Short mmCIF file of C-alpha atoms in Angstrom, two decimals:
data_model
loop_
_atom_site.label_atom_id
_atom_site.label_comp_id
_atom_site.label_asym_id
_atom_site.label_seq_id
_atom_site.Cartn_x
_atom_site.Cartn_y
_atom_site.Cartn_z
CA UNK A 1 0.00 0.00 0.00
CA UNK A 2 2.73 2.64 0.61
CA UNK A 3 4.02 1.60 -2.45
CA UNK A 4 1.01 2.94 -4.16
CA UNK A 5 0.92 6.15 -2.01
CA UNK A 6 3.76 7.10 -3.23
CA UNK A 7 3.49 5.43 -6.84
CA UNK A 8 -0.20 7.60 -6.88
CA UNK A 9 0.83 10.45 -4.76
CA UNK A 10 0.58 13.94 -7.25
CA UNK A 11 3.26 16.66 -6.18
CA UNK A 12 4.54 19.49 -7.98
CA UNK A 13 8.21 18.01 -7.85
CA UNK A 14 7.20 15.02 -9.26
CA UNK A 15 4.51 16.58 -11.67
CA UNK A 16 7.77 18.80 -13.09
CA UNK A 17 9.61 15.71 -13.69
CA UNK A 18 7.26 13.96 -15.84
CA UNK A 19 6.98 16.65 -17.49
CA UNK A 20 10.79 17.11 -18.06
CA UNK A 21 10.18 13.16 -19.68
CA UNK A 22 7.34 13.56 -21.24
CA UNK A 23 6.71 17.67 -22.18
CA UNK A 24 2.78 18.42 -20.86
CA UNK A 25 2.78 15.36 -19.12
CA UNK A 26 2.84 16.88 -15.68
CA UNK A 27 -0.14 19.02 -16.59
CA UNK A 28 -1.92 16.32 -17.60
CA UNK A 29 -1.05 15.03 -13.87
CA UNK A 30 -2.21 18.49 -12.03
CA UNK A 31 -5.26 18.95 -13.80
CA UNK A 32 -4.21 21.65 -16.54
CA UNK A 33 -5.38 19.61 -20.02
CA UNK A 34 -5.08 22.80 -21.89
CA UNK A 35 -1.47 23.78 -20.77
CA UNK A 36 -0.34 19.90 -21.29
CA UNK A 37 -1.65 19.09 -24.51
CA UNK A 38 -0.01 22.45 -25.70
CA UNK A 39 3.06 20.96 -24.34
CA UNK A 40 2.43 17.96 -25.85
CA UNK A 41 1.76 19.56 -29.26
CA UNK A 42 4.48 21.37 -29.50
CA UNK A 43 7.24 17.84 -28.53
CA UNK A 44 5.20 16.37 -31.41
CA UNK A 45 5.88 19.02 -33.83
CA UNK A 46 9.66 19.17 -32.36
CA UNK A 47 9.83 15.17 -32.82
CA UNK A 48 8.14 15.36 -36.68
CA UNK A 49 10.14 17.99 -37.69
CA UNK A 50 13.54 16.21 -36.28
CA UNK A 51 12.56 12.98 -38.16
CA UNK A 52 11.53 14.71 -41.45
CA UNK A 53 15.16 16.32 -41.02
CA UNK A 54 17.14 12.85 -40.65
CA UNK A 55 14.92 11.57 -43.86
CA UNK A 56 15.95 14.59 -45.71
CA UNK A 57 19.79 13.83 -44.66
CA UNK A 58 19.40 10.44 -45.99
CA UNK A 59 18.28 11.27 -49.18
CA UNK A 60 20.71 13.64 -50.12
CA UNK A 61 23.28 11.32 -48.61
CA UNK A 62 22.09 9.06 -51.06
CA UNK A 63 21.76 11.00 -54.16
CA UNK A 64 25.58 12.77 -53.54
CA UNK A 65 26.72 9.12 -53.36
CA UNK A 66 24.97 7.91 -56.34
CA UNK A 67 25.99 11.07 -57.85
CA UNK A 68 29.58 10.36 -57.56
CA UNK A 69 29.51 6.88 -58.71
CA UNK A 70 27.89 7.89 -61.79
CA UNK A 71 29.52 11.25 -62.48
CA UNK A 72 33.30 10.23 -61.04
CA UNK A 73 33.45 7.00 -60.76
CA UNK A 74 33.29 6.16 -57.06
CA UNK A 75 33.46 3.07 -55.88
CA UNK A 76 30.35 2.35 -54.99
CA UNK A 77 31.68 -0.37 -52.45
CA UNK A 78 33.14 2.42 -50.24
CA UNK A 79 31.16 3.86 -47.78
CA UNK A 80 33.35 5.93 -45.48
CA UNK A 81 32.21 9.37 -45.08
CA UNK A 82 35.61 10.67 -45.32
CA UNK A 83 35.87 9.32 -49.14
CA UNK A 84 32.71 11.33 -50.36
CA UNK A 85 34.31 13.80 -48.17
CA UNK A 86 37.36 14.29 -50.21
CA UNK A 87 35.72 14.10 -53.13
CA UNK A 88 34.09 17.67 -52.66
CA UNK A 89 37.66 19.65 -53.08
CA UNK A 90 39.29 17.29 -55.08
CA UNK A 91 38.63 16.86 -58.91
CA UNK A 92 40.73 13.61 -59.14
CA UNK A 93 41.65 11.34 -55.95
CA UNK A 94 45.78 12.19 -58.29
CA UNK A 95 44.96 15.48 -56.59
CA UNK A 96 43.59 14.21 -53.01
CA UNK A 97 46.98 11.92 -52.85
CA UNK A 98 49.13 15.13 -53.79
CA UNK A 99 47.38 16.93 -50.70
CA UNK A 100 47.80 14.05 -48.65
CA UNK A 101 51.54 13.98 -49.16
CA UNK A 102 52.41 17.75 -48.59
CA UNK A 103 50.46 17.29 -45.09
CA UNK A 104 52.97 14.46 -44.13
CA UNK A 105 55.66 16.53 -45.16
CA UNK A 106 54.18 19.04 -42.96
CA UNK A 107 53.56 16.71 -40.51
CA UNK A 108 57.02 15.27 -41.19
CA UNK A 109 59.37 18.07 -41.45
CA UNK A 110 62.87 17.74 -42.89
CA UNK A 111 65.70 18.00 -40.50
CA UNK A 112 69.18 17.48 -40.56
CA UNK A 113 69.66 14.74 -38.06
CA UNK A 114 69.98 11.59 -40.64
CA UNK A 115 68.70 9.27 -37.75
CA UNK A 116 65.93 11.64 -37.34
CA UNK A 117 65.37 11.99 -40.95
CA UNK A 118 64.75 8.66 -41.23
CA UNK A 119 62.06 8.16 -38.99
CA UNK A 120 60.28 11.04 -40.46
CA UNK A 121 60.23 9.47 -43.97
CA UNK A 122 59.04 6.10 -42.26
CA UNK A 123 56.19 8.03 -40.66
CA UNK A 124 55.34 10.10 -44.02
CA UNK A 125 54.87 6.49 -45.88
CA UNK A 126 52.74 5.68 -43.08
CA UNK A 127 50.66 8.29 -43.63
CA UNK A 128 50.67 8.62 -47.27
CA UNK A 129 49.54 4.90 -47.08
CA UNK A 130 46.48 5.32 -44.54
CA UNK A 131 45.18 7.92 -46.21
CA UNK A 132 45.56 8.26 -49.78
CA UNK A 133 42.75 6.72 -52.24
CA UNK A 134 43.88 4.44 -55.08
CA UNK A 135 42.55 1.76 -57.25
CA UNK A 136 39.50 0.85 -56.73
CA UNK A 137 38.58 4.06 -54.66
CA UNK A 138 39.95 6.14 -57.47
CA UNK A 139 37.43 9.19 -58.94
CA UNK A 140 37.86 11.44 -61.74
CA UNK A 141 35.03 14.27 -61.77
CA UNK A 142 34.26 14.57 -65.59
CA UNK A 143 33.24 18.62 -65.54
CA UNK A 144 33.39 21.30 -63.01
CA UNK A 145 30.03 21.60 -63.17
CA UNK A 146 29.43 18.11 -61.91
CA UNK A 147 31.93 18.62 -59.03
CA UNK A 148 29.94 21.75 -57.92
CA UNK A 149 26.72 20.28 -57.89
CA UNK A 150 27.98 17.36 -56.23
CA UNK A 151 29.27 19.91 -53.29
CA UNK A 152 25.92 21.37 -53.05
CA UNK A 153 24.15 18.12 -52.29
CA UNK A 154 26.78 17.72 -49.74
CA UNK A 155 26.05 20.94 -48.29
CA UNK A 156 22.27 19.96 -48.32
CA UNK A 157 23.08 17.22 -46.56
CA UNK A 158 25.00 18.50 -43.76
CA UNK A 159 22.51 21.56 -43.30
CA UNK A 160 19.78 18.38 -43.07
CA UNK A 161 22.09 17.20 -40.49
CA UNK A 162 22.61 20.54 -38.38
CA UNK A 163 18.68 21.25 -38.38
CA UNK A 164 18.21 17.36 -36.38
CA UNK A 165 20.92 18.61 -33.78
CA UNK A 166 19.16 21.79 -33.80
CA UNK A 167 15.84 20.49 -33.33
CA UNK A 168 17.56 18.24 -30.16
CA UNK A 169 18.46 21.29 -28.25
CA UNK A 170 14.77 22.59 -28.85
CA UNK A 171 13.56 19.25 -27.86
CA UNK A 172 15.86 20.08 -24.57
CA UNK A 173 14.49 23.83 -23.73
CA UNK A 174 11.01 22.51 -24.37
CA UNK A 175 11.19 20.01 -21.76
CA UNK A 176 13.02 22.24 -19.48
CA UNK A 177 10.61 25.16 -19.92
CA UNK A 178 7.91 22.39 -19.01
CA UNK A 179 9.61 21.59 -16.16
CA UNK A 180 9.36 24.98 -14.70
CA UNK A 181 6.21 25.79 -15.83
CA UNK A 182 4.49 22.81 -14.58
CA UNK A 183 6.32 22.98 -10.64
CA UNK A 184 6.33 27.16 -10.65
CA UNK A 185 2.54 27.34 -11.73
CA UNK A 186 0.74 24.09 -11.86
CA UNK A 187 -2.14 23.13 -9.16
CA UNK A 188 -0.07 21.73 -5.90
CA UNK A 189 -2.39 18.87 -5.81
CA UNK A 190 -1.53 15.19 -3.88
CA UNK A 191 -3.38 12.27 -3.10
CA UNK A 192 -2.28 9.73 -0.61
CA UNK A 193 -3.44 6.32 -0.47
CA UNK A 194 -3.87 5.19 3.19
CA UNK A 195 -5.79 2.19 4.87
CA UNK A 196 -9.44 3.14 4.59
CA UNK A 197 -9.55 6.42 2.82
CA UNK A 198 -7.80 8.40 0.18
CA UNK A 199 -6.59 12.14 1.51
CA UNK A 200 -6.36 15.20 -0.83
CA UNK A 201 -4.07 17.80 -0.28
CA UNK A 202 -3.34 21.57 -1.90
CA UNK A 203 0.35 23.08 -1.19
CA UNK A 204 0.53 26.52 -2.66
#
């Protein structure tokens, strides 16, 4: 039974907390239907619109890819992200390796120690290796024109992807405004459970 009390019993602290889960929710608990389902409207719209937005990523995730393959010659076997990546700066992945091998000279620097020196070169072959793109991940872009619109589908894509982490953080202030609407100004209402009768309270 004092399991249920407290399972049953409505406060404003725990009221606010449902309603930092579950936007409205609190409300709902309190008595306010108009103020919750508002609450509730509005997570639904945040939720739709955050779906809708990874959808929208997808497909232009999917067209840039198929894009590439078609118009450059990806390999359509490779999905890193970092490969369709590249392929936004780079006409050919000739010019991709020649980027990648300045940076491990940069990263590398030549010095006169020969011992030195050596190691440096090691690491540079390393790094030329891990990173550069040959056969079968070569591409060749066959116009400009074709790289540019494949960089704008790309930019789609990621704009997609910053209006989902966007949507997150107003998923966040919604349920924290809830919160503090629901404890600061909902009805201070509890019912307790006890042997033979159920009590009402009000705490203002």
């Amino acid at each position: 039974m004092l399991f249920f009390s407290i399972l049953l019993s409505i406060t404003p602290t725990k009221a606010a907390f449902s309603s930092f889960i579950i936007p409205g929710s609190g409300d709902l608990l309190l008595g306010n239907k108009s103020r919750g389902f508002c609450f509730m409207a509005i997570e639904a719209g945040i939720w739709f619109n955050f779906y809708n937005s990874l959808k929208i990523e997808e497909k232009f995730d999917k067209i840039s890819r198929n894009f590439a393959i078609f118009y450059a010659s990806a390999n359509p076997y490779n999905n890193e992200k970092k490969y369709f990546d590249a392929m936004e700066n780079f006409l050919t992945n000739v010019d991709y390796n020649e980027y990648i091998k300045e940076k491990a000279r940069k990263l590398y620097p030549d010095t006169l120690d020969e011992k030195i020196m050596e190691e440096r070169i090691k690491k540079r072959k390393e790094y030329i290796e891990q990173y550069s793109y040959i056969d079968p991940d070569s591409w060749s872009w066959q116009t400009q024109k074709f790289a540019d619109t494949y960089r704008d589908l790309r930019k789609d894509k990621r704009r997609a992807s910053q209006r989902a982490t966007n949507i997150i953080g107003l998923a966040l202030f919604n349920r924290t405004v809830s919160f503090f609407v629901t404890y600061l100004w909902g009805k201070r209402v509890s019912v307790n459970l006890k042997e033979n009768e159920i009590e009402i309270g009000f705490s203002f």
